[in-house]
Amino acid sequence: MEKISRTKIVDLLKREDFGAMVNVKGWVRTRRGSKQVSFVALNDGSTINNVQIVIDLANFDEEMLKQITTGACISVNGKMVESVGSGQKVELQAVEIEILGACDNTYPLQKKGHSLEFLREIAHLRPRTNTFGAVFRIRHHMAMAVHQFFHKKGFFYFHTPIITASDCEGAGQMFQVTTLNLYDLKKDEEGSIIYKDDFFGKQASLTVSGQLEGELAATALGAIYTFGPTFRAENSNTPRHLAEFWMIEPEVAFNDITDNMDLAEEFIKYCVQWALDNCMDDIKFLNDMFDKGLIERLHSVLGEDFVRLPYTEGIKILEQAVLDGRKFEFPIYWGVDLASEHERYLVEEHFKRPVILTDYPKEIKAFYMKQNEDGKTVRAMDVLFPKIGEIIGGSEREADYNKLVTRIEEMQIPMKDMWWYLDTRKFGTCPHAGFGLGFERLLLFVTGMANIRDVIPFPRTPDNAEF
Ligand code: 4AD
Ligand code: MG
């Protein structure tokens, strides 16, 4: 076969120099036709769109032609011609064809229209479907949006550790990391495991958040963000929770809670705009296939100011809703941690736009949040989104050494593990604030997918670490 350098299908479909000879490589999506001619829809992952290959069967070897089946990988040299029937401007008149990888009829993606549940069971192959091709291309573009946004604003990308000895959120949901022999654990007289013989000389875990180390960086470099995997051993099998997810955590010196809300709103809107600007083919596909309101919802978020509301006011609205006959699964009262149904009520039914809820009761929030004068609430902020509920959690941080230590003691967090964090408040402390955006929750919003397992390539959830 003549060596012609490969053209990606995304580029080919934009060209108009009909008559040119090009090479494409990709996987056969469908093959149809007659005794004389075959039409192959070829996809190479560079775009949701296929290029149509027209094969005049008389010109090719019969044995080779038999191997052009759904799922097979082929290389085609062909002439670009104007297309009338393929839905694209361009199609290829095949001149030479090479089978790179045959694919027999045990290939699970023979027919279209598999359920998302089934596709999760073949997560190793699902990127080859239109749906997951679209989702994972959007995932890439959203990661680029994150870096562009912060880089342009002068934030530094700071790498926080994945293995850590501190529990940032204090929720006890950490996965332990150990090289100890679990079949032969050494214990002291009190029956406690002797961690000094473990790899790190102490008990270590996978991080639930890079925030604490992010604060060290923000109080030195001024404005930073992290973007990495985080791990939570929370045993909640919901469409919004993963045991391994990616989080973006900006942290900014001298920002207060209002600056923090401004940053969060600007950031999300930037990402949504980026998706509309860079992923329209894929978003259109998902809109038509799964969620007819997707594009409209993306536009509407851009056009409106997020509601900013203290938690206490939010509770009043929810209590009123209950009085008016609205039924919730979980009870509502001041002090309760809101369930997703409550968050979605505020966003989808009451305000009909995103809501930033602030000033939560200190008992339901982490130790590091700045305490308000009232002694009851902290300067927390959760950004609540339609269809998602909480998409961002953040706060202004407690900058006062004594107040922070008191809170750590009240919450019985082991102080000796916190010495390095407390040093930021000892040596030139400053007001600062930050938040965490769950990357997959953003992707749920941008793709319109309903289950978080369908926006990460290989989801990790309770009882599932396949692939
Ligand atoms: O609200 P969270 O727990 O906040 C923190 O971790 C802070 N340290 C962030 C900060 O201030 N720097 O988590 C932040 C976000 C949530 O709003 C949610 O979007 C996402 O992370 N998230 C999850 N996403 C998927 N699966 C899970 N199990 C998640 N837990 C939290
Ligand atoms: Mg939260």
Coordinates of C-alpha atoms and ligand atoms in Angstrom, one line a residue:
M1 CA 0.0 0.0 0.0
E2 CA 1.3 3.4 -0.9
K3 CA 2.5 5.4 2.1
I4 CA 0.5 8.6 2.5
S5 CA 0.6 10.4 5.8
R6 CA -2.6 10.0 7.8
T7 CA -5.3 12.6 7.9
K8 CA -7.5 12.7 11.0
I9 CA -11.2 12.5 10.1
V10 CA -12.0 15.7 12.0
D11 CA -9.6 17.5 9.6
L12 CA -10.7 15.6 6.5
L13 CA -14.4 16.6 7.0
K14 CA -13.4 20.3 6.9
R15 CA -11.5 20.0 3.6
E16 CA -12.8 20.9 0.2
D17 CA -9.9 20.1 -2.1
F18 CA -11.9 17.3 -3.8
G19 CA -9.8 15.0 -5.9
A20 CA -6.9 14.8 -3.4
M21 CA -5.5 11.5 -2.3
V22 CA -5.6 11.0 1.4
N23 CA -5.1 8.2 4.0
V24 CA -7.4 7.6 6.9
K25 CA -7.2 5.0 9.6
G26 CA -10.0 4.0 12.0
W27 CA -12.6 1.6 13.2
V28 CA -15.6 0.4 11.1
R29 CA -18.8 1.5 12.6
T30 CA -21.2 0.1 10.0
R31 CA -21.0 -1.4 6.6
R32 CA -23.9 -1.5 4.1
G33 CA -24.4 -1.7 0.4
S34 CA -25.0 -4.0 -2.5
K35 CA -23.2 -6.7 -4.5
Q36 CA -21.3 -4.0 -6.4
V37 CA -20.6 -1.4 -3.8
S38 CA -20.1 -1.0 0.0
F39 CA -20.5 2.0 2.1
V40 CA -18.4 2.0 5.3
A41 CA -18.8 4.5 8.1
L42 CA -15.4 4.9 9.5
N43 CA -14.6 6.6 12.8
D44 CA -11.1 7.4 14.3
G45 CA -12.2 9.1 17.5
S46 CA -11.0 12.5 16.5
T47 CA -14.7 13.6 16.1
I48 CA -18.1 12.1 16.6
N49 CA -18.6 12.3 12.8
N50 CA -17.8 9.3 10.6
V51 CA -16.4 9.6 7.1
Q52 CA -18.1 7.5 4.5
I53 CA -15.8 5.2 2.5
V54 CA -17.2 4.1 -0.8
I55 CA -15.8 0.7 -2.0
D56 CA -16.2 -0.5 -5.5
L57 CA -16.1 -4.2 -4.7
A58 CA -14.9 -5.3 -8.2
N59 CA -11.6 -3.5 -7.5
F60 CA -10.6 -5.4 -4.3
D61 CA -9.7 -8.9 -3.1
E62 CA -12.6 -10.8 -1.8
E63 CA -10.9 -12.3 1.2
M64 CA -9.8 -8.8 2.3
L65 CA -13.3 -7.4 1.8
K66 CA -14.8 -10.1 4.1
Q67 CA -12.7 -8.7 6.9
I68 CA -14.3 -5.2 6.7
T69 CA -16.8 -5.8 9.5
T70 CA -18.1 -3.8 12.4
G71 CA -15.3 -3.1 14.8
A72 CA -12.5 -3.9 12.4
C73 CA -9.6 -1.5 12.2
I74 CA -8.6 -0.5 8.6
S75 CA -6.4 1.9 6.8
V76 CA -7.7 3.4 3.6
N77 CA -6.0 5.3 0.8
G78 CA -8.7 7.1 -1.2
K79 CA -9.8 10.0 -3.3
M80 CA -11.7 12.8 -1.7
V81 CA -15.0 13.3 -3.5
E82 CA -18.0 15.5 -2.8
S83 CA -20.7 13.6 -1.0
V84 CA -24.4 13.8 -1.5
G85 CA -25.7 11.0 0.7
S86 CA -23.4 10.6 3.6
G87 CA -24.5 13.6 5.7
Q88 CA -21.0 15.2 5.2
K89 CA -19.6 17.3 2.4
V90 CA -16.8 14.8 1.8
E91 CA -16.5 11.1 1.3
L92 CA -13.7 8.8 0.2
Q93 CA -13.5 6.7 -2.9
A94 CA -11.4 3.8 -1.7
V95 CA -8.3 3.1 -3.8
E96 CA -6.3 0.8 -1.4
I97 CA -7.4 -0.8 1.8
E98 CA -5.4 -2.6 4.4
I99 CA -6.9 -4.5 7.3
L100 CA -5.0 -3.5 10.4
G101 CA -7.1 -5.5 12.8
A102 CA -9.9 -7.9 12.0
C103 CA -12.9 -8.1 14.3
D104 CA -15.1 -11.1 14.6
N105 CA -18.8 -11.2 15.4
T106 CA -18.2 -11.7 19.1
Y107 CA -17.4 -7.9 19.3
P108 CA -20.0 -6.7 21.8
L109 CA -20.7 -3.4 20.0
Q110 CA -22.3 -4.9 16.9
K111 CA -25.6 -3.1 17.1
K112 CA -26.3 0.4 18.2
G113 CA -28.5 1.3 21.2
H114 CA -26.9 -0.6 24.1
S115 CA -28.0 0.6 27.6
L116 CA -25.5 2.7 29.6
E117 CA -25.6 0.0 32.3
F118 CA -24.5 -2.7 29.8
L119 CA -21.8 -0.4 28.5
R120 CA -20.4 0.1 32.0
E121 CA -19.8 -3.6 32.1
I122 CA -17.6 -3.3 29.0
A123 CA -15.9 -0.1 30.0
H124 CA -12.8 -1.2 28.2
L125 CA -14.7 -0.9 24.9
R126 CA -17.2 1.8 25.5
P127 CA -14.9 4.7 24.4
R128 CA -15.6 3.3 20.9
T129 CA -19.3 4.3 21.1
N130 CA -20.6 7.6 20.0
T131 CA -21.8 8.4 23.5
F132 CA -18.5 7.8 25.3
G133 CA -16.4 9.2 22.5
A134 CA -18.3 12.4 23.0
V135 CA -18.1 12.3 26.8
F136 CA -14.4 11.7 26.9
R137 CA -13.6 14.3 24.3
I138 CA -15.6 16.8 26.3
R139 CA -13.7 15.6 29.4
H140 CA -10.5 16.5 27.7
H141 CA -11.7 19.9 26.7
M142 CA -13.0 20.7 30.2
A143 CA -9.5 19.9 31.6
M144 CA -8.0 22.3 29.1
A145 CA -10.6 24.9 30.2
V146 CA -9.6 24.5 33.8
H147 CA -5.9 25.1 33.1
Q148 CA -6.6 28.0 30.6
F149 CA -8.8 29.8 33.1
F150 CA -6.4 29.7 36.0
H151 CA -3.3 30.2 33.9
K152 CA -4.7 33.3 32.3
K153 CA -5.6 34.7 35.8
G154 CA -2.0 34.2 37.0
F155 CA -2.7 31.2 39.3
F156 CA 0.0 28.6 39.6
Y157 CA -0.8 24.9 39.1
F158 CA 0.5 23.3 42.3
H159 CA 0.9 19.6 42.8
T160 CA -0.3 18.3 46.2
P161 CA 0.5 14.8 47.4
I162 CA -1.8 11.9 46.7
I163 CA -0.5 9.9 49.7
T164 CA -1.0 11.8 52.9
A165 CA -1.2 11.3 56.7
S166 CA -3.9 14.0 57.3
D167 CA -7.6 13.8 56.8
C168 CA -8.5 17.2 55.4
E169 CA -12.3 16.9 55.6
G170 CA -12.1 15.1 58.9
A171 CA -14.8 12.7 57.8
G172 CA -12.9 9.5 58.3
Q173 CA -13.4 8.4 54.7
M174 CA -9.8 7.6 53.8
F175 CA -8.4 4.6 52.0
Q176 CA -5.4 3.4 53.8
V177 CA -2.0 2.9 52.1
T178 CA 0.2 0.3 53.6
T179 CA 2.9 -2.2 52.9
L180 CA 2.3 -4.0 56.2
N181 CA 1.6 -7.7 55.9
L182 CA -2.2 -7.8 56.5
Y183 CA -2.0 -11.5 57.4
D184 CA 0.6 -10.9 60.1
L185 CA -0.1 -7.5 61.7
K186 CA 2.1 -6.6 64.7
K187 CA 0.2 -5.0 67.5
D188 CA 1.3 -3.3 70.8
E189 CA 0.0 -4.3 74.3
E190 CA -3.1 -2.2 73.8
G191 CA -3.9 -4.0 70.6
S192 CA -3.1 -1.1 68.3
I193 CA -1.3 -1.7 65.0
I194 CA 2.4 -0.7 65.2
Y195 CA 2.7 1.7 62.3
K196 CA 6.3 2.7 62.8
D197 CA 7.2 -0.4 60.9
D198 CA 4.9 0.6 58.0
F199 CA 6.4 2.1 54.8
F200 CA 6.0 5.8 55.9
G201 CA 6.6 5.1 59.6
K202 CA 3.0 6.2 60.3
Q203 CA -0.5 5.5 59.2
A204 CA -0.9 6.9 55.7
S205 CA -3.9 7.2 53.3
L206 CA -5.0 8.4 49.9
T207 CA -5.9 12.1 50.0
V208 CA -9.5 13.3 50.2
S209 CA -8.5 16.8 49.2
G210 CA -5.4 18.8 48.4
Q211 CA -6.6 21.8 50.2
L212 CA -4.4 21.8 53.3
E213 CA -1.2 21.7 51.2
G214 CA -2.9 24.1 48.7
E215 CA -3.2 26.6 51.6
L216 CA 0.5 26.3 52.2
A217 CA 1.1 27.2 48.6
A218 CA -1.4 30.0 48.5
T219 CA 0.1 31.7 51.5
A220 CA 3.4 31.7 49.6
L221 CA 2.6 32.0 45.9
G222 CA -0.5 34.0 46.3
A223 CA -2.9 32.2 44.1
I224 CA -2.7 28.5 43.2
Y225 CA -5.0 25.7 42.0
T226 CA -4.7 21.9 42.2
F227 CA -6.2 19.5 39.8
G228 CA -5.8 15.9 40.6
P229 CA -7.4 12.6 41.8
T230 CA -9.0 12.4 45.2
F231 CA -10.3 9.4 47.0
R232 CA -13.2 8.9 49.4
A233 CA -14.2 5.6 51.0
E234 CA -17.8 6.8 51.5
N235 CA -20.1 3.9 51.0
S236 CA -22.7 5.8 49.1
N237 CA -23.9 4.2 45.9
T238 CA -25.5 7.3 44.3
P239 CA -25.4 8.7 40.8
R240 CA -23.2 11.5 42.1
H241 CA -20.5 9.8 44.2
L242 CA -17.3 8.1 43.2
A243 CA -14.6 6.6 45.4
E244 CA -12.0 8.1 43.0
F245 CA -12.8 11.4 41.5
W246 CA -10.9 14.5 40.2
M247 CA -11.0 17.8 42.0
I248 CA -10.0 21.3 41.1
E249 CA -9.1 23.3 44.2
P250 CA -8.1 27.0 43.8
E251 CA -6.8 28.7 46.9
V252 CA -6.2 32.5 47.1
A253 CA -4.4 34.7 49.6
F254 CA -6.3 37.8 50.6
N255 CA -9.6 36.6 49.2
D256 CA -12.7 36.7 51.4
I257 CA -15.9 34.7 51.0
T258 CA -17.3 37.2 48.5
D259 CA -14.2 37.1 46.3
N260 CA -14.4 33.3 46.6
M261 CA -18.0 33.3 45.3
D262 CA -17.1 35.6 42.5
L263 CA -14.3 33.3 41.5
A264 CA -16.4 30.2 41.6
E265 CA -19.1 31.8 39.5
E266 CA -16.7 33.1 36.9
F267 CA -14.9 29.8 36.8
I268 CA -18.0 27.7 36.2
K269 CA -19.3 30.0 33.5
Y270 CA -15.9 30.0 31.8
C271 CA -16.0 26.2 31.6
V272 CA -19.5 26.1 30.3
Q273 CA -18.7 28.7 27.7
W274 CA -15.6 26.7 26.7
A275 CA -17.7 23.6 26.2
L276 CA -20.1 25.5 24.0
D277 CA -17.2 27.0 22.0
N278 CA -15.2 23.8 21.6
C279 CA -17.4 20.8 21.9
M280 CA -20.6 21.6 20.0
D281 CA -20.7 18.5 17.8
D282 CA -20.5 16.3 20.8
I283 CA -22.9 18.3 23.0
K284 CA -25.4 18.4 20.1
F285 CA -25.2 14.6 19.9
L286 CA -25.7 14.2 23.7
N287 CA -28.5 16.7 23.6
D288 CA -30.4 14.8 21.0
M289 CA -29.7 11.3 22.4
F290 CA -30.1 11.8 26.1
D291 CA -31.1 15.2 27.3
K292 CA -33.2 17.5 25.1
G293 CA -32.8 20.4 27.5
L294 CA -29.0 20.2 27.7
I295 CA -28.0 23.0 25.3
E296 CA -30.7 25.3 26.7
R297 CA -29.5 24.7 30.2
L298 CA -25.9 25.4 29.4
H299 CA -26.9 28.7 27.8
S300 CA -29.2 29.7 30.6
V301 CA -26.5 29.2 33.3
L302 CA -24.3 31.6 31.4
G303 CA -27.0 34.3 31.2
E304 CA -28.0 34.5 34.9
D305 CA -26.4 35.6 38.2
F306 CA -26.2 32.9 40.7
V307 CA -28.4 33.4 43.8
R308 CA -26.4 34.1 46.9
L309 CA -28.2 33.0 50.0
P310 CA -27.4 32.3 53.7
Y311 CA -28.1 28.7 54.8
T312 CA -30.5 30.0 57.4
E313 CA -32.6 31.7 54.7
G314 CA -32.5 28.5 52.6
I315 CA -33.8 26.5 55.5
K316 CA -36.7 28.9 55.9
I317 CA -37.6 28.5 52.2
L318 CA -37.5 24.7 52.6
E319 CA -39.6 24.8 55.8
Q320 CA -42.2 26.9 54.0
A321 CA -42.2 24.4 51.1
V322 CA -43.0 21.6 53.6
L323 CA -45.8 23.7 55.1
D324 CA -47.1 24.2 51.6
G325 CA -47.3 20.4 51.1
R326 CA -44.0 19.7 49.4
K327 CA -42.8 16.2 50.3
F328 CA -39.1 15.4 51.0
E329 CA -37.6 12.1 51.9
F330 CA -35.4 13.6 54.6
P331 CA -36.5 16.0 57.3
I332 CA -35.7 19.7 57.2
Y333 CA -34.6 21.8 60.2
W334 CA -31.9 24.3 61.1
G335 CA -28.7 22.4 61.6
V336 CA -29.3 19.6 59.2
D337 CA -26.9 18.8 56.4
L338 CA -29.0 19.4 53.2
A339 CA -29.7 16.4 51.1
S340 CA -29.5 16.6 47.3
E341 CA -33.3 16.7 47.1
H342 CA -33.3 19.9 49.2
E343 CA -30.5 21.5 47.2
R344 CA -32.3 20.7 44.0
Y345 CA -35.6 22.1 45.2
L346 CA -33.9 25.4 45.9
V347 CA -32.2 25.5 42.5
E348 CA -34.8 23.8 40.2
E349 CA -38.1 24.7 41.7
H350 CA -37.7 27.8 43.9
F351 CA -35.1 30.0 42.3
K352 CA -34.8 28.2 38.9
R353 CA -31.1 29.1 38.7
P354 CA -27.9 28.1 40.4
V355 CA -27.6 29.0 44.1
I356 CA -24.6 29.7 46.3
L357 CA -25.6 28.8 49.9
T358 CA -23.4 30.4 52.5
D359 CA -22.9 30.5 56.3
Y360 CA -23.6 26.9 57.2
P361 CA -23.8 25.7 60.8
K362 CA -20.3 25.0 62.0
E363 CA -21.2 21.5 63.2
I364 CA -21.8 20.2 59.7
K365 CA -18.7 21.8 58.1
A366 CA -14.9 21.1 58.3
F367 CA -12.6 22.5 61.0
Y368 CA -10.7 25.0 58.8
M369 CA -13.7 27.3 57.9
K370 CA -13.7 30.8 59.2
Q371 CA -16.1 31.3 62.1
N372 CA -18.7 34.0 62.0
E373 CA -19.4 36.4 64.8
D374 CA -22.6 34.6 65.7
G375 CA -20.6 31.7 67.1
K376 CA -22.9 29.3 65.3
T377 CA -22.1 29.5 61.6
V378 CA -19.0 29.4 59.4
R379 CA -18.1 31.2 56.2
A380 CA -18.8 28.2 54.0
M381 CA -20.2 28.3 50.5
D382 CA -21.7 25.5 48.5
V383 CA -22.6 26.1 44.8
L384 CA -25.7 24.2 44.0
F385 CA -26.6 23.3 40.4
P386 CA -29.6 22.1 38.5
K387 CA -29.7 18.3 38.2
I388 CA -26.5 18.0 40.2
G389 CA -27.0 19.5 43.6
E390 CA -23.6 20.4 45.1
I391 CA -21.0 21.1 42.4
I392 CA -18.6 23.2 44.5
G393 CA -17.8 23.3 48.2
G394 CA -15.5 25.9 49.7
S395 CA -15.0 28.6 52.3
E396 CA -13.1 31.5 53.6
R397 CA -10.5 29.9 55.9
E398 CA -10.0 30.5 59.6
A399 CA -6.9 32.7 59.7
D400 CA -6.7 33.2 63.4
Y401 CA -4.4 30.8 65.2
N402 CA -6.2 30.6 68.5
K403 CA -9.7 30.2 67.0
L404 CA -8.4 27.5 64.7
V405 CA -6.7 25.6 67.5
T406 CA -9.9 25.8 69.6
R407 CA -11.9 24.4 66.8
I408 CA -9.4 21.6 66.2
E409 CA -9.6 20.7 69.9
E410 CA -13.4 20.8 69.9
M411 CA -13.5 18.5 67.0
Q412 CA -10.9 16.2 68.5
I413 CA -8.6 16.3 65.5
P414 CA -5.2 14.9 66.5
M415 CA -3.2 18.1 66.9
K416 CA 0.3 16.7 66.4
D417 CA -0.6 15.8 62.8
M418 CA -1.6 19.4 62.2
W419 CA 1.6 21.3 63.3
W420 CA 2.7 22.2 59.8
Y421 CA -0.8 23.5 58.8
L422 CA -1.0 25.6 62.0
D423 CA 2.4 27.2 61.1
T424 CA 0.7 29.1 58.3
R425 CA -1.4 30.8 61.0
K426 CA 1.7 31.3 63.2
F427 CA 4.0 32.9 60.6
G428 CA 2.4 35.8 58.8
T429 CA -1.1 34.5 58.7
C430 CA -3.4 36.1 56.2
P431 CA -7.1 36.0 55.1
H432 CA -7.6 33.5 52.4
A433 CA -10.3 31.4 50.7
G434 CA -10.7 28.6 48.3
F435 CA -13.0 25.9 47.0
G436 CA -13.2 22.5 45.4
L437 CA -15.0 21.7 42.2
G438 CA -15.8 18.1 41.6
F439 CA -14.6 17.6 38.0
E440 CA -17.1 14.8 37.3
R441 CA -20.0 16.8 38.7
L442 CA -19.1 19.6 36.2
L443 CA -19.0 17.0 33.5
L444 CA -22.4 15.7 34.5
F445 CA -23.7 19.2 34.0
V446 CA -21.9 19.8 30.7
T447 CA -22.7 16.4 29.1
G448 CA -26.2 16.0 30.5
M449 CA -25.3 12.5 31.6
A450 CA -27.3 11.3 34.6
N451 CA -24.8 9.0 36.3
I452 CA -21.3 10.0 37.4
R453 CA -20.1 6.5 36.4
D454 CA -20.6 7.6 32.8
V455 CA -18.3 10.7 32.8
I456 CA -15.1 9.0 34.1
P457 CA -13.4 6.4 32.0
F458 CA -13.1 3.7 34.7
P459 CA -15.4 4.5 37.6
R460 CA -14.4 3.3 41.1
T461 CA -17.4 2.8 43.3
P462 CA -18.3 0.4 46.2
D463 CA -17.8 -3.2 44.9
N464 CA -16.4 -2.1 41.6
A465 CA -12.7 -1.7 40.6
E466 CA -12.9 -3.5 37.3
F467 CA -10.5 -2.5 34.4
Ligands
4AD1 O1 -17.3 19.7 49.6 P1 -16.0 18.9 49.5 O2 -15.9 17.7 50.4 O3 -14.9 20.0 49.8 C1 -13.5 19.8 49.9 O4 -13.0 18.7 49.7 C2 -12.8 21.0 50.2 N1 -11.4 20.6 50.8 C3 -12.6 21.8 49.0 C4 -11.9 23.1 49.2 O5 -12.4 24.0 49.9 N2 -10.7 23.2 48.7 O6 -15.7 18.5 48.0 C5 -15.6 19.4 47.0 C6 -16.4 19.0 45.8 C7 -17.9 18.8 46.0 O7 -18.6 20.0 45.9 C8 -18.2 17.8 44.9 O8 -18.4 18.5 43.7 C9 -17.0 17.0 44.8 O9 -15.9 17.7 45.3 N3 -17.1 15.7 45.5 C10 -17.3 14.5 44.9 N4 -17.4 14.2 43.6 C11 -17.6 12.9 43.3 N5 -17.6 11.9 44.2 C12 -17.5 12.2 45.5 N6 -17.5 11.2 46.4 C13 -17.3 13.5 45.9 N7 -17.2 14.1 47.1 C14 -17.1 15.4 46.8
MG2 MG -19.1 19.6 50.4

